[in-house]
């Protein structure tokens, strides 16, 4: 199907208006998504400029008026889109990013002084240069902090923006070297319409993907301590524990005594401090979670007895060194841990039960210590690792 330029000049602003309405719809549904309002305004400004250009081409508006305002609409739109993209991707105020609006102001004043906008080639060259520059800068902004927030949609959005820069470059070549690049205006506008639809679509998908990831993280995060919860841990424990799999079950010593003596607010403060201290000692990749109450679990899928005990000892020492200030009191806290490691493949439930038995042995041995229980003789009782842990400390 062949579309003439007049039809394309109607479809182009219409596509921008549709994109702006989509931005506004999501903006009011997802109020945490910064920047969508500015991006909607950017699309509307560009649509207004395109309408002016179409009206001017039909002789409805005088040449000097439509060439100036349609030209200025481009830099203003791209600058606003850039500010909105900073808000959206980095979820913060644009700050110094607003200085980018200096560029459209400068170009508008330059046009008024030099009147370069009256020359089609000069006007198109500057317009396309600004369009390509902002499109590439926006693509870079989208992917530069991908490690902080892993969203697959980033790549689609960055690709659409980079393709828009390619359109600007190709159109510039078609204007300056028409004999080598015979690209017609209807073709350029049609590709640009599709590209802008793609940009709007990827922005909306990115907002949705971010919301879904945060909802999943919310269901997998313990609301009090901020570490992973039982649901997350159970999803990551395999049904069968392979040879070399170790499990550490950890319990805060005399936690009920803390609650009874200092109140539940103090107990919550202790839980938060202990959980955060252990999480910081283990690192982000550890399979570590709060299982409920004052109990925590650590799964080590490829370990040795010595390595598992050493890891548990690091946690014990880190928690033993805590001093938690609460309403004029300084609370000390210790933990007990049970460690088990399977020498062959067996059910995860058996490994959990064995580690739990080791935990009871650590508590029975005086607390503030680690006990290990393997599978060499399943009838044997665990022995607290007295050489690896100090006697119970009475800080509370």
Short mmCIF file of C-alpha atoms in Angstrom, two decimals:
data_model
loop_
_atom_site.label_atom_id
_atom_site.label_comp_id
_atom_site.label_asym_id
_atom_site.label_seq_id
_atom_site.Cartn_x
_atom_site.Cartn_y
_atom_site.Cartn_z
CA UNK A 1 0.00 0.00 0.00
CA UNK A 2 1.36 3.39 -1.03
CA UNK A 3 0.87 6.34 1.30
CA UNK A 4 1.36 9.89 0.09
CA UNK A 5 3.14 12.58 2.12
CA UNK A 6 -0.08 14.32 3.14
CA UNK A 7 -1.41 11.12 4.73
CA UNK A 8 1.92 10.46 6.46
CA UNK A 9 1.93 13.99 7.91
CA UNK A 10 -1.41 13.16 9.54
CA UNK A 11 -0.33 9.75 10.82
CA UNK A 12 2.93 11.06 12.31
CA UNK A 13 1.40 13.46 14.89
CA UNK A 14 -1.39 10.95 15.53
CA UNK A 15 1.19 8.30 16.50
CA UNK A 16 2.82 10.77 18.89
CA UNK A 17 -0.53 11.63 20.50
CA UNK A 18 -1.30 7.93 20.99
CA UNK A 19 2.12 7.45 22.61
CA UNK A 20 1.54 10.44 24.90
CA UNK A 21 -1.86 9.10 25.98
CA UNK A 22 -0.28 5.74 26.80
CA UNK A 23 2.38 7.48 28.93
CA UNK A 24 -0.30 9.45 30.78
CA UNK A 25 -2.44 6.37 31.36
CA UNK A 26 0.43 4.45 32.94
CA UNK A 27 1.53 7.58 34.83
CA UNK A 28 -1.80 7.78 36.65
CA UNK A 29 -1.95 4.04 37.27
CA UNK A 30 1.65 3.70 38.50
CA UNK A 31 2.28 6.86 40.48
CA UNK A 32 5.77 5.75 41.50
CA UNK A 33 6.93 5.90 37.88
CA UNK A 34 8.64 9.27 37.56
CA UNK A 35 9.16 10.96 34.21
CA UNK A 36 6.21 9.59 32.23
CA UNK A 37 4.38 12.93 32.43
CA UNK A 38 7.37 14.78 30.93
CA UNK A 39 7.71 12.14 28.23
CA UNK A 40 4.03 12.56 27.37
CA UNK A 41 4.49 16.33 27.08
CA UNK A 42 7.56 15.73 24.89
CA UNK A 43 5.52 13.60 22.48
CA UNK A 44 2.70 16.18 22.43
CA UNK A 45 5.14 19.03 21.68
CA UNK A 46 6.63 17.05 18.81
CA UNK A 47 3.12 16.24 17.56
CA UNK A 48 2.24 19.95 17.58
CA UNK A 49 5.35 20.73 15.55
CA UNK A 50 4.48 18.00 13.06
CA UNK A 51 0.93 19.38 12.71
CA UNK A 52 2.35 22.85 12.04
CA UNK A 53 4.64 21.42 9.37
CA UNK A 54 1.69 19.65 7.76
CA UNK A 55 -0.44 22.79 7.85
CA UNK A 56 2.42 24.82 6.42
CA UNK A 57 2.90 22.33 3.59
CA UNK A 58 -0.77 22.82 2.73
CA UNK A 59 -0.34 26.61 2.72
CA UNK A 60 -2.57 27.12 5.77
CA UNK A 61 0.19 28.85 7.79
CA UNK A 62 2.78 31.25 6.43
CA UNK A 63 6.20 29.80 5.71
CA UNK A 64 8.23 31.77 8.29
CA UNK A 65 5.87 30.89 11.16
CA UNK A 66 5.58 27.16 10.59
CA UNK A 67 9.24 26.60 9.80
CA UNK A 68 10.32 28.32 13.03
CA UNK A 69 7.87 26.66 15.41
CA UNK A 70 8.05 23.22 13.87
CA UNK A 71 11.83 23.42 14.08
CA UNK A 72 11.84 24.57 17.73
CA UNK A 73 9.40 21.83 18.72
CA UNK A 74 12.05 19.20 18.01
CA UNK A 75 14.82 20.31 20.43
CA UNK A 76 12.23 21.13 23.12
CA UNK A 77 10.65 17.70 22.76
CA UNK A 78 13.92 15.79 22.80
CA UNK A 79 15.18 17.74 25.83
CA UNK A 80 11.97 17.06 27.77
CA UNK A 81 12.12 13.38 26.83
CA UNK A 82 15.72 13.25 28.11
CA UNK A 83 14.71 14.77 31.47
CA UNK A 84 11.77 12.37 31.76
CA UNK A 85 14.03 9.43 30.91
CA UNK A 86 16.42 10.41 33.73
CA UNK A 87 13.44 10.44 36.10
CA UNK A 88 12.22 7.06 34.84
CA UNK A 89 15.48 5.13 34.65
CA UNK A 90 17.20 6.51 37.75
CA UNK A 91 14.03 7.17 39.78
CA UNK A 92 15.23 10.52 41.00
CA UNK A 93 14.76 14.21 40.15
CA UNK A 94 16.64 15.22 37.02
CA UNK A 95 18.74 17.82 38.90
CA UNK A 96 21.39 19.16 36.56
CA UNK A 97 19.73 17.25 33.73
CA UNK A 98 17.37 20.22 33.35
CA UNK A 99 20.28 22.25 31.93
CA UNK A 100 19.72 20.39 28.67
CA UNK A 101 16.86 22.84 28.02
CA UNK A 102 19.52 25.46 27.38
CA UNK A 103 20.04 23.85 23.96
CA UNK A 104 16.54 24.47 22.53
CA UNK A 105 16.60 28.03 23.90
CA UNK A 106 19.95 28.63 22.22
CA UNK A 107 18.78 27.15 18.91
CA UNK A 108 15.58 29.22 18.97
CA UNK A 109 17.56 32.43 19.52
CA UNK A 110 20.04 31.43 16.82
CA UNK A 111 17.17 30.85 14.39
CA UNK A 112 15.69 34.25 15.16
CA UNK A 113 19.03 35.97 14.64
CA UNK A 114 20.38 34.09 11.60
CA UNK A 115 17.02 32.93 10.16
CA UNK A 116 18.65 29.66 9.13
CA UNK A 117 15.31 27.90 9.65
CA UNK A 118 14.03 29.43 6.42
CA UNK A 119 16.46 27.27 4.45
CA UNK A 120 15.11 23.71 4.22
CA UNK A 121 18.53 22.08 4.07
CA UNK A 122 19.99 24.00 7.01
CA UNK A 123 16.86 23.56 9.11
CA UNK A 124 16.69 19.83 8.40
CA UNK A 125 20.41 19.37 9.11
CA UNK A 126 20.21 20.99 12.55
CA UNK A 127 16.92 19.26 13.38
CA UNK A 128 18.21 15.82 12.43
CA UNK A 129 21.52 16.39 14.25
CA UNK A 130 19.68 17.25 17.48
CA UNK A 131 17.35 14.28 17.02
CA UNK A 132 20.24 11.85 16.48
CA UNK A 133 22.29 13.26 19.36
CA UNK A 134 19.44 12.99 21.86
CA UNK A 135 18.45 9.52 20.63
CA UNK A 136 21.99 8.17 21.14
CA UNK A 137 22.32 9.89 24.53
CA UNK A 138 18.97 8.42 25.59
CA UNK A 139 20.04 4.93 24.49
CA UNK A 140 23.20 5.26 26.58
CA UNK A 141 21.19 6.47 29.58
CA UNK A 142 18.91 3.44 29.35
CA UNK A 143 21.71 0.84 29.49
CA UNK A 144 24.41 2.54 31.57
CA UNK A 145 23.16 1.33 34.99
CA UNK A 146 21.87 -2.08 33.85
CA UNK A 147 23.76 -3.82 36.67
CA UNK A 148 21.82 -1.93 39.34
CA UNK A 149 18.47 -3.04 37.98
CA UNK A 150 18.43 -5.99 35.60
CA UNK A 151 15.52 -5.26 33.26
CA UNK A 152 15.51 -7.07 29.92
CA UNK A 153 13.33 -4.34 28.38
CA UNK A 154 16.28 -1.93 28.64
CA UNK A 155 17.80 -3.53 25.55
CA UNK A 156 14.65 -3.18 23.48
CA UNK A 157 14.22 0.47 24.46
CA UNK A 158 17.88 1.25 23.85
CA UNK A 159 17.68 -0.47 20.47
CA UNK A 160 14.62 1.56 19.45
CA UNK A 161 16.35 4.79 20.47
CA UNK A 162 19.54 3.85 18.65
CA UNK A 163 17.48 3.02 15.57
CA UNK A 164 15.92 6.49 15.78
CA UNK A 165 19.44 7.94 15.67
CA UNK A 166 20.12 5.77 12.61
CA UNK A 167 16.99 7.17 10.95
CA UNK A 168 18.26 10.70 11.60
CA UNK A 169 21.64 9.85 10.08
CA UNK A 170 20.09 8.12 7.04
CA UNK A 171 17.71 11.03 6.43
CA UNK A 172 20.59 13.49 6.64
CA UNK A 173 22.46 11.49 3.97
CA UNK A 174 19.33 11.35 1.81
CA UNK A 175 19.08 15.16 1.94
CA UNK A 176 22.77 15.88 1.38
CA UNK A 177 23.47 13.03 -1.09
CA UNK A 178 20.14 12.21 -2.77
CA UNK A 179 21.87 10.49 -5.70
CA UNK A 180 23.44 7.91 -3.38
CA UNK A 181 20.64 7.62 -0.81
CA UNK A 182 17.31 7.91 -2.63
CA UNK A 183 15.09 7.78 0.46
CA UNK A 184 11.73 9.51 0.04
CA UNK A 185 10.10 11.61 2.80
CA UNK A 186 7.06 9.27 3.09
CA UNK A 187 9.37 6.31 3.67
CA UNK A 188 11.35 8.22 6.32
CA UNK A 189 8.24 9.35 8.17
CA UNK A 190 6.70 5.88 8.04
CA UNK A 191 9.78 4.27 9.58
CA UNK A 192 9.91 7.07 12.17
CA UNK A 193 6.27 6.44 13.12
CA UNK A 194 7.00 2.75 13.71
CA UNK A 195 10.12 3.65 15.70
CA UNK A 196 8.21 6.03 17.96
CA UNK A 197 5.54 3.41 18.55
CA UNK A 198 8.34 1.01 19.53
CA UNK A 199 9.84 3.55 21.95
CA UNK A 200 6.47 4.12 23.64
CA UNK A 201 5.81 0.38 23.79
CA UNK A 202 9.18 -0.44 25.36
CA UNK A 203 8.81 2.35 27.93
CA UNK A 204 5.45 0.93 29.02
CA UNK A 205 6.81 -2.64 29.11
CA UNK A 206 9.78 -1.45 31.18
CA UNK A 207 7.46 0.12 33.75
CA UNK A 208 5.45 -3.11 33.90
CA UNK A 209 8.55 -5.32 34.17
CA UNK A 210 9.91 -3.17 36.99
CA UNK A 211 6.60 -3.38 38.87
CA UNK A 212 6.47 -7.17 38.48
CA UNK A 213 10.05 -7.62 39.68
CA UNK A 214 9.37 -5.49 42.73
CA UNK A 215 6.22 -7.41 43.52
CA UNK A 216 8.14 -10.69 43.34
CA UNK A 217 10.91 -9.23 45.52
CA UNK A 218 8.28 -8.09 48.02
CA UNK A 219 6.87 -11.60 48.36
CA UNK A 220 10.39 -13.02 48.81
CA UNK A 221 11.69 -10.46 51.31
CA UNK A 222 11.23 -10.49 55.07
CA UNK A 223 9.44 -7.22 55.82
CA UNK A 224 11.15 -6.71 59.20
CA UNK A 225 14.80 -7.51 58.52
CA UNK A 226 15.01 -6.81 54.78
CA UNK A 227 16.69 -10.15 54.00
CA UNK A 228 15.15 -13.06 52.09
CA UNK A 229 12.31 -15.01 53.71
CA UNK A 230 11.30 -18.65 54.11
CA UNK A 231 9.32 -18.64 50.85
CA UNK A 232 12.41 -17.56 48.90
CA UNK A 233 14.62 -20.13 50.64
CA UNK A 234 12.24 -23.05 50.07
CA UNK A 235 12.04 -22.19 46.36
CA UNK A 236 15.82 -22.46 46.10
CA UNK A 237 16.41 -25.62 48.10
CA UNK A 238 16.55 -28.65 45.77
CA UNK A 239 14.43 -31.70 46.50
CA UNK A 240 17.59 -33.80 46.64
CA UNK A 241 20.76 -32.62 48.38
CA UNK A 242 23.79 -33.67 46.33
CA UNK A 243 27.06 -34.84 47.84
CA UNK A 244 28.86 -31.92 49.47
CA UNK A 245 25.66 -30.01 50.25
CA UNK A 246 25.72 -28.33 53.65
CA UNK A 247 23.00 -26.67 55.66
CA UNK A 248 23.45 -24.32 58.60
CA UNK A 249 20.50 -23.61 60.89
CA UNK A 250 21.00 -20.61 63.16
CA UNK A 251 19.07 -19.50 66.22
CA UNK A 252 19.49 -16.36 68.35
CA UNK A 253 20.24 -17.36 71.93
CA UNK A 254 17.68 -16.49 74.63
CA UNK A 255 15.64 -14.35 72.26
CA UNK A 256 12.48 -14.77 74.33
CA UNK A 257 14.34 -13.36 77.32
CA UNK A 258 15.15 -10.22 75.30
CA UNK A 259 11.49 -9.76 74.39
CA UNK A 260 10.30 -10.36 77.95
CA UNK A 261 12.82 -8.04 79.56
CA UNK A 262 13.12 -5.19 77.05
CA UNK A 263 9.95 -5.50 74.99
CA UNK A 264 9.15 -6.54 71.45
CA UNK A 265 10.54 -3.31 69.99
CA UNK A 266 13.94 -4.31 71.36
CA UNK A 267 13.45 -7.82 69.99
CA UNK A 268 12.73 -6.42 66.54
CA UNK A 269 15.83 -4.24 66.75
CA UNK A 270 17.93 -7.28 67.65
CA UNK A 271 16.47 -9.31 64.79
CA UNK A 272 17.23 -6.55 62.30
CA UNK A 273 20.79 -6.05 63.55
CA UNK A 274 21.57 -9.79 63.59
CA UNK A 275 20.04 -10.43 60.17
CA UNK A 276 21.78 -7.49 58.52
CA UNK A 277 25.13 -8.36 60.14
CA UNK A 278 24.99 -11.96 58.93
CA UNK A 279 23.81 -10.94 55.44
CA UNK A 280 26.67 -8.44 55.15
CA UNK A 281 29.16 -11.13 56.24
CA UNK A 282 27.87 -13.61 53.62
CA UNK A 283 27.46 -11.38 50.58
CA UNK A 284 24.61 -10.97 48.10
CA UNK A 285 24.91 -14.39 46.44
CA UNK A 286 24.46 -16.44 49.62
CA UNK A 287 21.40 -18.69 49.91
CA UNK A 288 20.51 -17.23 53.29
CA UNK A 289 17.11 -16.36 54.75
CA UNK A 290 15.08 -15.76 57.87
CA UNK A 291 12.93 -18.85 58.33
CA UNK A 292 10.68 -17.36 61.00
CA UNK A 293 10.98 -16.00 64.52
CA UNK A 294 14.65 -15.92 65.51
CA UNK A 295 15.69 -18.75 63.18
CA UNK A 296 17.82 -18.38 60.04
CA UNK A 297 19.16 -20.84 57.47
CA UNK A 298 22.19 -20.90 55.20
CA UNK A 299 22.49 -23.40 52.34
CA UNK A 300 25.94 -24.21 50.91
CA UNK A 301 25.46 -26.36 47.77
CA UNK A 302 29.14 -27.26 47.27
CA UNK A 303 31.09 -27.31 50.51
CA UNK A 304 33.19 -29.31 52.93
CA UNK A 305 32.79 -29.86 56.64
CA UNK A 306 35.65 -27.47 57.40
CA UNK A 307 34.35 -24.78 55.04
CA UNK A 308 30.80 -24.99 56.40
CA UNK A 309 32.01 -24.77 60.00
CA UNK A 310 34.28 -21.84 59.13
CA UNK A 311 31.37 -19.98 57.50
CA UNK A 312 29.18 -20.57 60.53
CA UNK A 313 31.99 -19.40 62.81
CA UNK A 314 32.32 -16.15 60.87
CA UNK A 315 28.64 -15.49 61.51
CA UNK A 316 28.89 -16.41 65.18
CA UNK A 317 31.80 -14.06 65.76
CA UNK A 318 30.16 -11.22 63.81
CA UNK A 319 26.98 -11.46 65.90
CA UNK A 320 28.88 -11.89 69.18
CA UNK A 321 30.60 -8.58 68.52
CA UNK A 322 27.33 -6.68 68.17
CA UNK A 323 26.34 -4.06 70.72
CA UNK A 324 22.80 -2.84 70.13
CA UNK A 325 21.70 0.41 71.79
CA UNK A 326 18.06 0.47 72.87
CA UNK A 327 16.54 3.20 75.05
CA UNK A 328 19.64 3.67 77.15
CA UNK A 329 20.51 -0.04 77.36
CA UNK A 330 23.25 -1.78 75.40
CA UNK A 331 22.22 -5.26 74.35
CA UNK A 332 24.63 -8.03 73.49
CA UNK A 333 23.49 -11.07 71.59
CA UNK A 334 24.88 -14.46 70.62
CA UNK A 335 23.78 -17.28 68.37
CA UNK A 336 23.93 -21.04 68.19
CA UNK A 337 24.24 -22.92 64.92
CA UNK A 338 23.79 -26.49 63.77
CA UNK A 339 25.72 -27.65 60.71
CA UNK A 340 25.26 -30.78 58.64
CA UNK A 341 26.81 -31.95 55.38
CA UNK A 342 25.79 -34.93 53.27
CA UNK A 343 28.53 -37.16 51.78
CA UNK A 344 26.12 -38.51 49.14
CA UNK A 345 22.80 -37.72 47.53
CA UNK A 346 19.84 -37.81 49.88
CA UNK A 347 16.61 -35.95 50.50
CA UNK A 348 16.83 -32.31 51.49
CA UNK A 349 14.38 -32.94 54.32
CA UNK A 350 16.88 -35.37 55.88
CA UNK A 351 19.68 -32.79 55.64
CA UNK A 352 17.43 -30.20 57.28
CA UNK A 353 16.51 -32.61 60.07
CA UNK A 354 20.17 -33.44 60.69
CA UNK A 355 21.16 -29.75 60.88
CA UNK A 356 18.26 -29.16 63.25
CA UNK A 357 19.53 -31.94 65.50
CA UNK A 358 22.96 -30.29 65.46
CA UNK A 359 21.38 -26.98 66.49
CA UNK A 360 19.77 -28.60 69.52
CA UNK A 361 23.15 -30.05 70.42
CA UNK A 362 24.75 -26.58 70.24
CA UNK A 363 22.06 -25.20 72.55
CA UNK A 364 22.44 -28.14 74.92
CA UNK A 365 26.18 -27.61 74.98
CA UNK A 366 25.87 -24.12 76.40
CA UNK A 367 24.80 -21.93 73.44
CA UNK A 368 26.98 -19.36 71.64
CA UNK A 369 28.60 -22.21 69.77
CA UNK A 370 28.43 -24.38 66.66
CA UNK A 371 27.69 -28.09 66.48
CA UNK A 372 28.25 -30.39 63.53
CA UNK A 373 26.36 -33.57 62.77
CA UNK A 374 27.21 -35.61 59.69
CA UNK A 375 25.79 -38.84 58.32
CA UNK A 376 28.61 -41.25 59.17
CA UNK A 377 26.63 -42.60 62.09
CA UNK A 378 23.12 -41.20 62.12
CA UNK A 379 22.50 -42.51 65.61
CA UNK A 380 25.41 -40.53 67.04
CA UNK A 381 24.70 -37.28 68.86
CA UNK A 382 26.28 -34.05 67.68
CA UNK A 383 29.10 -32.60 69.68
CA UNK A 384 29.29 -28.82 70.14
CA UNK A 385 32.43 -27.39 68.63
CA UNK A 386 33.85 -26.07 71.88
CA UNK A 387 37.18 -25.41 70.26
CA UNK A 388 35.55 -23.17 67.65
CA UNK A 389 33.20 -21.21 69.90
CA UNK A 390 33.46 -19.50 73.22
CA UNK A 391 31.27 -20.27 76.18
CA UNK A 392 27.93 -18.51 76.42
CA UNK A 393 28.22 -14.79 77.08
CA UNK A 394 25.69 -13.08 79.30
CA UNK A 395 25.39 -9.64 77.70
CA UNK A 396 21.67 -9.31 78.34
#
